[in-house]
């Protein structure tokens, strides 16, 4: 038998993100808490990372302005999550690279996110810059805005 260990990245529906979104980002909260405002908009993109046909990573890209970093073409990254057993193996970085490629093809020049404090080193490694100071998101914890100009 041949065992494949290659990560495959593709665009998926919002609901297909839930098996990773829920345990990693909404642990002990109902499945309804996995739905984000804007999930089903035509401009929204959902990325799935698959390993041997099982989903191991997800991220969502929403067309949204940031209140301080102004760019008409801006997108926001939300719902970035890698399953516990696959964290630290490069899957997150692959998703970010894939997201940036897709957005650049669309002419998007700014990608930003409300980064969990614990994820700041990851986004920094991916080339993102902090903006402003730490703020609290209810039921989730401390965050900071991070961004990258795409070109
Ligand atoms: C944060 C998260 C998305 C990162 O994805 P990942 O697949 O684990 O990260 P990668 O393996 O692709 O790491 C890419 C780089 O960032 C570094 N990195 C990742 N997490 C890090 C951490 N907590 N501290 C320091 N460096 C870190 C890696 O060492 C790697 O560096 P390298 O390129 O020099 O090898 C993932 O760990 C996760 O889902 N965490 C829980 C949910 C979460 O916090 N989501 C973000 C919400 S804003």
XYZ file of C-alpha atoms and ligand atoms in Angstrom:
199
model
C 0.000 0.000 0.000
C 1.202 3.508 -0.828
C 0.657 6.066 1.917
C 0.350 9.651 0.721
C 1.313 12.396 3.137
C 0.892 15.358 0.879
C -1.169 18.359 1.928
C -3.784 19.285 -0.667
C -5.260 22.800 -0.574
C -8.595 23.736 -2.099
C -11.561 26.085 -1.812
C -14.459 24.581 0.156
C -17.886 25.563 1.527
C -18.282 27.283 4.910
C -19.820 24.188 6.507
C -16.848 22.034 5.521
C -14.668 24.183 7.806
C -16.687 23.250 10.901
C -14.907 19.929 11.733
C -11.737 21.979 12.347
C -13.290 25.323 13.346
C -15.297 23.816 16.180
C -12.676 21.797 18.150
C -9.871 24.313 17.642
C -11.614 27.703 17.755
C -14.961 27.031 19.452
C -14.162 24.189 21.872
C -17.044 23.403 24.266
C -19.344 25.737 22.387
C -22.267 24.714 20.160
C -21.886 24.084 16.442
C -23.967 27.246 15.833
C -21.047 29.266 17.246
C -18.978 28.141 14.222
C -20.988 30.248 11.790
C -19.394 33.629 11.018
C -21.217 36.668 9.676
C -20.432 36.831 5.961
C -19.601 33.125 5.620
C -22.004 32.695 2.715
C -21.311 35.920 0.813
C -20.256 35.496 -2.814
C -17.009 37.349 -2.095
C -16.059 35.082 0.830
C -13.557 32.264 0.303
C -12.988 29.220 2.513
C -9.759 27.240 2.286
C -9.422 23.606 3.337
C -6.138 21.714 3.808
C -6.530 17.970 3.341
C -4.187 15.185 4.363
C -5.001 11.759 2.950
C -8.526 13.055 2.195
C -9.182 14.179 5.807
C -9.512 17.888 6.561
C -6.709 19.123 8.851
C -6.706 22.896 8.371
C -9.071 25.730 7.477
C -9.168 29.479 6.948
C -11.723 31.992 5.729
C -11.139 35.145 3.678
C -13.759 37.896 3.969
C -13.896 41.107 1.976
C -13.657 43.636 4.834
C -12.063 46.969 5.541
C -9.860 47.518 8.564
C -10.740 50.697 10.438
C -7.164 52.022 10.576
C -5.273 50.356 7.702
C -7.143 51.747 4.758
C -7.214 49.864 1.447
C -10.265 49.583 -0.792
C -9.371 46.022 -1.796
C -8.805 44.724 1.755
C -9.626 41.177 2.881
C -9.745 39.851 6.452
C -8.484 36.397 7.428
C -10.745 34.648 9.935
C -11.173 31.141 11.333
C -7.541 30.096 10.838
C -7.166 26.705 12.503
C -5.105 23.537 12.213
C -6.167 20.307 13.887
C -4.234 19.582 17.100
C -2.191 16.671 15.735
C -1.082 18.608 12.628
C -0.028 21.874 14.284
C 3.627 22.871 13.923
C 4.134 20.896 10.699
C 3.901 23.740 8.192
C 0.204 23.386 7.275
C -0.704 26.861 8.552
C 2.056 28.476 6.519
C 0.890 26.600 3.394
C -2.662 27.922 3.899
C -1.434 31.511 4.293
C 0.703 31.249 1.139
C -2.254 29.786 -0.781
C -4.565 32.547 0.528
C -2.127 35.272 -0.505
C -1.756 33.759 -4.000
C -5.519 33.649 -4.544
C -5.996 37.200 -3.254
C -3.152 38.610 -5.351
C -4.731 37.034 -8.448
C -7.896 38.965 -7.560
C -5.973 42.216 -7.241
C -6.297 42.382 -3.442
C -3.509 44.469 -1.908
C -4.077 44.077 1.838
C -4.714 41.042 4.057
C -5.313 41.622 7.762
C -6.539 39.672 10.760
C -7.402 39.954 14.446
C -4.623 37.635 15.605
C -4.937 35.707 18.843
C -2.071 36.735 21.113
C -0.809 33.120 21.060
C -0.678 33.166 17.237
C 1.413 36.376 16.929
C 4.704 34.429 16.416
C 3.078 32.384 13.626
C 1.798 35.425 11.711
C 5.114 37.233 12.268
C 6.912 34.235 10.675
C 4.487 34.546 7.759
C 5.535 38.194 7.263
C 2.662 40.003 9.059
C 3.108 43.214 11.064
C 1.309 44.181 14.288
C -0.859 47.300 14.300
C -2.090 49.076 17.436
C -2.440 47.424 20.808
C -3.921 44.246 22.296
C -7.720 44.189 22.727
C -10.109 41.605 24.091
C -12.647 39.637 22.026
C -15.522 38.338 24.162
C -15.299 34.581 24.931
C -12.112 34.247 22.854
C -9.432 36.367 24.583
C -6.675 38.871 23.759
C -6.045 39.775 20.105
C -4.103 42.271 18.038
C -4.549 43.479 14.455
C -1.850 42.197 12.079
C -1.510 42.892 8.361
C 0.537 42.400 5.210
C 0.548 44.444 2.020
C 0.326 41.999 -0.881
C 2.164 42.792 -4.090
C -1.609 29.259 14.831
C -1.741 28.115 13.814
C -2.788 28.466 12.771
C -0.357 27.958 13.114
O -0.426 26.901 12.164
P 0.681 25.748 12.185
O 0.422 24.823 11.068
O 0.709 25.173 13.553
O 2.018 26.596 11.941
P 3.234 26.235 10.953
O 3.720 24.874 11.314
O 2.810 26.451 9.538
O 4.283 27.325 11.394
C 4.858 28.274 10.482
C 6.000 28.969 11.177
O 5.509 29.646 12.341
C 6.172 29.173 13.513
N 5.204 29.073 14.605
C 3.950 28.561 14.547
N 3.359 28.653 15.757
C 4.275 29.229 16.571
C 4.289 29.593 17.951
N 3.215 29.413 18.726
N 5.404 30.158 18.477
C 6.500 30.362 17.692
N 6.556 30.053 16.370
C 5.456 29.499 15.838
C 6.696 27.788 13.135
O 7.788 27.413 13.929
C 7.063 27.987 11.690
O 8.322 28.615 11.603
P 9.358 28.279 10.395
O 8.685 28.763 9.124
O 10.587 29.016 10.754
O 9.519 26.785 10.400
C -2.088 26.763 14.484
O -1.091 26.402 15.390
C -3.449 26.756 15.192
O -4.467 26.377 14.593
N -3.479 27.157 16.492
C -4.709 27.158 17.266
C -5.777 28.110 16.728
C -5.278 29.512 16.517
O -4.609 30.102 17.374
N -5.609 30.071 15.328
C -5.240 31.422 14.972
C -6.382 32.320 15.338
S -5.982 34.034 14.994
